[in-house]
Every structure is written in structure tokens, then in C-alpha cells.
Amino acid sequence: MSKRDSMKSIFILWFIVAPVAGIYFISKMDPKLFPSGAVLLSALLGLSAALAGMFYQRQTAKEKNTLDFQQKLKDDKDYLAHVVVLGGIIHSLERKQTLLELAKPENSNDSRVMSIRYVLNTWEQAANAIRHKLYDEEFLYSSHKSSVIDLSLHLRPFIRARQKKNISLYSDFSLLALKWTIKRDSFESQQTKKELKRIFRQLDKVKSGKINPTQK
């Protein structure tokens, strides 16, 4: 059940139970206090309605932001072209060595580095928006979990090398990948599982600010 459906059920239950309970308690009060009890019940229901409206307004805005991001991703020809470049790097036999070489400062203008940065920056911004509850995480998880997890795993040598200069670089993206991997709870092999566990222990240290660049 989605968050919207869960909250809808809670609000429906509340607006059924609250008036009945309120009327019951008012009936048990001193008759002189009936008007005050009625005013209090009306105020409570009015506040509840306002809170429900605020929730649905925020949820609607979040869903719109998410759909806009999804559409932008589909329409972004540069992003799609950069993903193709990343595919070539990821599926090469010397992926790790290539990524470590590309992570060096002197290669920052390499077109392949620009492709890596473009894709990672796109998802870093999305992860930041998810963290601030501007995007619907469940929707993006259902559509992009495999892509995000694979990017985090395969580009780890590049990210780790870059984090030696800036420890917070791509931290939101990396933590999102960690969260989604745990949620998916599926690993292709024991070796992949071991590698992910090692990476995610390091990500945990990045989040807490305890990681030492020499440990990466």
C-alpha cells in the first residue's frame, strides 16, 4: 500500500471515529458545557481537515516533481548519450583501471569523465531531492532501482578516488543506492554481495564523517 493510500485510510477512519467519539463525550458532559464542547469538536475537525489538505497538497506537489524528473530524464538526449558512454566503460575488461585513470585531476576534461560526471550529478541531485522529500522515492525506486544500484557498484572506483579530495562528493547518491540495495535484498552472486557489504560499510562512514581517505 502506498503512503497516499495509507494516509487516506487513516484520515477516513479519523473522520468517522472523531465525530462519533466527540458527540459521545459531549453527551456525558454537563449540559451547560454543550456549546463549549461543540465548539471544541468543530475546531478539532477543522484542524484535522486543514492538516489533511496540507498533506495531499504536499503529496501532489511531490508526485508532480517526480513525474517532471522522470520525463526530463527520458527527453534528455545528453543524458542518454552519456549513459551509452558509461556502458562502454562499465563493460570493458579493464573497467577498474580505466575508472581510476579517469578519476585523476589531469583527466578532468576527458569526454568520458564528463559523461560520468553528468550521469552521477543527475542522480546526486535526484537523491538530494528524495532526501528532502521533494520526489516520490517509491515511484523512482520502482522505475530506476537497478540502474542506480548498478551505477553505484560499477562506478565505485571512480567515486572512491574522487572522494579522497571531497569526502561528501556523491554521498547522497551513494546512500540512496545503499538504501535501495537493502530494500531490493537481491544479489547476483556471493562475490557481489561481499563487495556491496564492503562498499556500504564505507558509505556508512562517509555519512558519519568518520571515513579516512586512506581507508578507501
Tab-separated table of C-alpha atoms in Angstrom:
chain	number	residue	atom	x	y	z
A	1	MET	CA	0.000	0.000	0.000
A	2	SER	CA	1.357	3.441	-0.959
A	3	LYS	CA	1.824	6.239	1.556
A	4	ARG	CA	-1.044	8.168	-0.047
A	5	ASP	CA	-3.403	5.175	0.325
A	6	SER	CA	-2.272	4.559	3.905
A	7	MET	CA	-2.855	8.184	4.883
A	8	LYS	CA	-6.203	8.173	3.083
A	9	SER	CA	-7.330	5.187	5.166
A	10	ILE	CA	-6.134	6.890	8.355
A	11	PHE	CA	-7.955	10.146	7.532
A	12	ILE	CA	-11.169	8.315	6.638
A	13	LEU	CA	-11.040	6.357	9.893
A	14	TRP	CA	-10.286	9.520	11.857
A	15	PHE	CA	-13.168	11.490	10.350
A	16	ILE	CA	-15.533	8.638	11.137
A	17	VAL	CA	-14.344	7.985	14.685
A	18	ALA	CA	-13.626	11.572	15.829
A	19	PRO	CA	-17.169	12.990	15.389
A	20	VAL	CA	-18.796	9.921	16.962
A	21	ALA	CA	-16.376	9.950	19.902
A	22	GLY	CA	-16.731	13.718	20.257
A	23	ILE	CA	-20.511	13.603	20.322
A	24	TYR	CA	-20.376	10.751	22.832
A	25	PHE	CA	-18.119	12.674	25.227
A	26	ILE	CA	-20.146	15.859	24.841
A	27	SER	CA	-23.294	13.906	25.749
A	28	LYS	CA	-21.606	12.898	29.011
A	29	MET	CA	-20.749	16.493	29.904
A	30	ASP	CA	-22.746	18.940	31.959
A	31	PRO	CA	-25.471	20.387	29.690
A	32	LYS	CA	-24.100	23.856	30.387
A	33	LEU	CA	-20.864	22.830	28.685
A	34	PHE	CA	-22.533	21.527	25.495
A	35	PRO	CA	-21.840	24.719	23.493
A	36	SER	CA	-18.172	24.739	24.538
A	37	GLY	CA	-17.833	21.044	23.728
A	38	ALA	CA	-19.418	21.565	20.319
A	39	VAL	CA	-17.052	24.455	19.545
A	40	LEU	CA	-14.056	22.368	20.619
A	41	LEU	CA	-15.157	19.425	18.461
A	42	SER	CA	-15.703	21.711	15.462
A	43	ALA	CA	-12.258	23.242	15.931
A	44	LEU	CA	-10.665	19.794	16.154
A	45	LEU	CA	-12.375	18.617	12.967
A	46	GLY	CA	-11.469	21.859	11.199
A	47	LEU	CA	-7.812	21.471	12.174
A	48	SER	CA	-7.874	17.843	11.047
A	49	ALA	CA	-9.317	18.850	7.680
A	50	ALA	CA	-6.622	21.515	7.276
A	51	LEU	CA	-3.862	19.005	8.059
A	52	ALA	CA	-5.339	16.512	5.594
A	53	GLY	CA	-5.423	19.220	2.935
A	54	MET	CA	-1.794	20.154	3.591
A	55	PHE	CA	-0.731	16.514	3.328
A	56	TYR	CA	-2.465	15.976	-0.002
A	57	GLN	CA	-1.148	19.266	-1.344
A	58	ARG	CA	2.432	18.298	-0.486
A	59	GLN	CA	1.933	14.777	-1.829
A	60	THR	CA	0.531	16.113	-5.100
A	61	ALA	CA	3.484	18.504	-5.475
A	62	LYS	CA	5.909	15.643	-4.765
A	63	GLU	CA	4.272	13.443	-7.387
A	64	LYS	CA	4.374	16.267	-9.945
A	65	ASN	CA	8.072	16.894	-9.248
A	66	THR	CA	8.778	13.192	-9.657
A	67	LEU	CA	6.912	12.922	-12.946
A	68	ASP	CA	8.707	16.038	-14.222
A	69	PHE	CA	12.070	14.464	-13.349
A	70	GLN	CA	11.078	11.201	-14.986
A	71	GLN	CA	10.020	12.968	-18.168
A	72	LYS	CA	13.128	15.142	-18.185
A	73	LEU	CA	15.273	12.020	-17.920
A	74	LYS	CA	13.508	10.464	-20.913
A	75	ASP	CA	13.789	13.637	-23.006
A	76	ASP	CA	17.387	14.476	-22.073
A	77	LYS	CA	19.354	13.393	-25.148
A	78	ASP	CA	22.637	14.354	-23.470
A	79	TYR	CA	21.881	12.079	-20.518
A	80	LEU	CA	21.031	9.169	-22.808
A	81	ALA	CA	24.225	9.715	-24.814
A	82	HIS	CA	26.328	9.841	-21.650
A	83	VAL	CA	24.715	6.617	-20.399
A	84	VAL	CA	25.851	4.917	-23.621
A	85	VAL	CA	29.420	6.113	-22.963
A	86	LEU	CA	29.234	4.751	-19.402
A	87	GLY	CA	28.017	1.428	-20.754
A	88	GLY	CA	31.169	1.129	-22.821
A	89	ILE	CA	33.353	1.825	-19.787
A	90	ILE	CA	31.430	-0.475	-17.470
A	91	HIS	CA	31.533	-3.440	-19.839
A	92	SER	CA	35.203	-3.092	-20.698
A	93	LEU	CA	37.638	-5.693	-19.371
A	94	GLU	CA	39.792	-3.005	-17.745
A	95	ARG	CA	36.949	-1.096	-16.120
A	96	LYS	CA	38.583	-0.532	-12.744
A	97	GLN	CA	41.907	0.653	-14.182
A	98	THR	CA	40.104	2.904	-16.657
A	99	LEU	CA	37.955	4.490	-13.933
A	100	LEU	CA	40.942	5.057	-11.646
A	101	GLU	CA	42.814	6.711	-14.514
A	102	LEU	CA	39.829	8.898	-15.396
A	103	ALA	CA	39.471	9.967	-11.761
A	104	LYS	CA	42.867	11.701	-11.869
A	105	PRO	CA	42.671	15.538	-11.908
A	106	GLU	CA	44.637	15.798	-15.155
A	107	ASN	CA	41.891	13.855	-16.941
A	108	SER	CA	39.013	16.057	-15.776
A	109	ASN	CA	38.415	17.345	-19.313
A	110	ASP	CA	38.254	13.889	-20.841
A	111	SER	CA	34.902	13.399	-22.586
A	112	ARG	CA	34.396	10.111	-20.729
A	113	VAL	CA	34.841	11.901	-17.384
A	114	MET	CA	32.252	14.455	-18.458
A	115	SER	CA	29.852	11.598	-19.190
A	116	ILE	CA	30.469	10.022	-15.776
A	117	ARG	CA	30.011	13.355	-14.012
A	118	TYR	CA	26.847	14.168	-15.942
A	119	VAL	CA	25.137	10.908	-15.024
A	120	LEU	CA	26.331	10.907	-11.407
A	121	ASN	CA	25.380	14.561	-10.930
A	122	THR	CA	21.905	13.852	-12.310
A	123	TRP	CA	21.348	11.146	-9.721
A	124	GLU	CA	23.089	13.058	-6.935
A	125	GLN	CA	20.562	15.866	-7.455
A	126	ALA	CA	17.707	13.360	-7.549
A	127	ALA	CA	18.962	11.665	-4.371
A	128	ASN	CA	19.178	15.049	-2.669
A	129	ALA	CA	15.600	15.829	-3.715
A	130	ILE	CA	14.461	12.441	-2.389
A	131	ARG	CA	16.244	13.096	0.916
A	132	HIS	CA	14.383	16.396	1.242
A	133	LYS	CA	11.101	14.670	0.329
A	134	LEU	CA	10.682	16.610	-2.922
A	135	TYR	CA	10.495	13.427	-5.047
A	136	ASP	CA	8.410	10.308	-4.542
A	137	GLU	CA	11.040	7.715	-3.649
A	138	GLU	CA	8.747	4.717	-4.148
A	139	PHE	CA	7.969	5.732	-7.712
A	140	LEU	CA	11.621	6.257	-8.633
A	141	TYR	CA	12.625	3.049	-6.859
A	142	SER	CA	10.173	1.013	-8.919
A	143	SER	CA	11.482	2.549	-12.158
A	144	HIS	CA	15.208	3.009	-11.600
A	145	LYS	CA	16.437	0.782	-8.764
A	146	SER	CA	18.559	-1.460	-10.993
A	147	SER	CA	20.185	1.462	-12.810
A	148	VAL	CA	21.042	3.316	-9.609
A	149	ILE	CA	22.420	0.232	-7.850
A	150	ASP	CA	24.475	-0.806	-10.878
A	151	LEU	CA	25.906	2.690	-11.342
A	152	SER	CA	26.898	2.849	-7.682
A	153	LEU	CA	28.578	-0.542	-7.803
A	154	HIS	CA	30.352	-0.278	-11.166
A	155	LEU	CA	31.489	3.343	-10.770
A	156	ARG	CA	32.704	2.837	-7.193
A	157	PRO	CA	36.438	3.086	-8.092
A	158	PHE	CA	35.844	6.500	-9.703
A	159	ILE	CA	33.652	7.752	-6.839
A	160	ARG	CA	36.056	6.489	-4.183
A	161	ALA	CA	39.029	8.164	-5.879
A	162	ARG	CA	37.177	11.464	-6.187
A	163	GLN	CA	36.059	11.329	-2.550
A	164	LYS	CA	39.712	11.469	-1.484
A	165	LYS	CA	39.567	15.152	-2.443
A	166	ASN	CA	35.982	15.772	-1.371
A	167	ILE	CA	34.567	13.250	1.078
A	168	SER	CA	30.954	14.376	0.608
A	169	LEU	CA	31.041	14.049	-3.194
A	170	TYR	CA	28.167	11.868	-4.440
A	171	SER	CA	27.307	10.936	-0.856
A	172	ASP	CA	23.538	11.329	-1.336
A	173	PHE	CA	23.638	9.164	-4.450
A	174	SER	CA	25.752	6.514	-2.724
A	175	LEU	CA	23.496	6.377	0.308
A	176	LEU	CA	20.423	6.153	-1.903
A	177	ALA	CA	21.997	3.204	-3.715
A	178	LEU	CA	22.729	1.596	-0.341
A	179	LYS	CA	19.148	2.056	0.799
A	180	TRP	CA	17.721	0.673	-2.430
A	181	THR	CA	20.083	-2.306	-2.413
A	182	ILE	CA	18.992	-3.230	1.092
A	183	LYS	CA	15.366	-2.773	0.084
A	184	ARG	CA	15.728	-4.931	-3.018
A	185	ASP	CA	17.674	-7.514	-0.989
A	186	SER	CA	18.847	-9.443	-4.013
A	187	PHE	CA	22.415	-10.177	-5.054
A	188	GLU	CA	23.596	-11.813	-8.226
A	189	SER	CA	26.438	-13.666	-6.532
A	190	GLN	CA	28.268	-14.086	-3.259
A	191	GLN	CA	31.149	-12.022	-4.646
A	192	THR	CA	28.780	-9.149	-5.464
A	193	LYS	CA	27.278	-9.442	-2.006
A	194	LYS	CA	30.714	-9.229	-0.356
A	195	GLU	CA	31.689	-6.241	-2.491
A	196	LEU	CA	28.461	-4.397	-1.687
A	197	LYS	CA	28.842	-5.036	2.030
A	198	ARG	CA	32.371	-3.615	1.949
A	199	ILE	CA	31.263	-0.576	-0.043
A	200	PHE	CA	28.297	0.109	2.182
A	201	ARG	CA	30.377	-0.072	5.355
A	202	GLN	CA	32.483	2.695	3.855
A	203	LEU	CA	29.380	4.658	2.842
A	204	ASP	CA	28.173	4.498	6.413
A	205	LYS	CA	31.451	6.095	7.491
A	206	VAL	CA	31.053	8.785	4.837
A	207	LYS	CA	27.633	9.634	6.263
A	208	SER	CA	29.028	9.936	9.778
A	209	GLY	CA	32.157	11.778	8.630
A	210	LYS	CA	34.449	9.134	10.107
A	211	ILE	CA	35.990	7.720	6.965
A	212	ASN	CA	39.671	8.235	6.357
A	213	PRO	CA	40.731	8.696	2.700
A	214	THR	CA	43.438	6.072	3.189
A	215	GLN	CA	40.735	3.509	4.016
A	216	LYS	CA	39.052	3.857	0.624
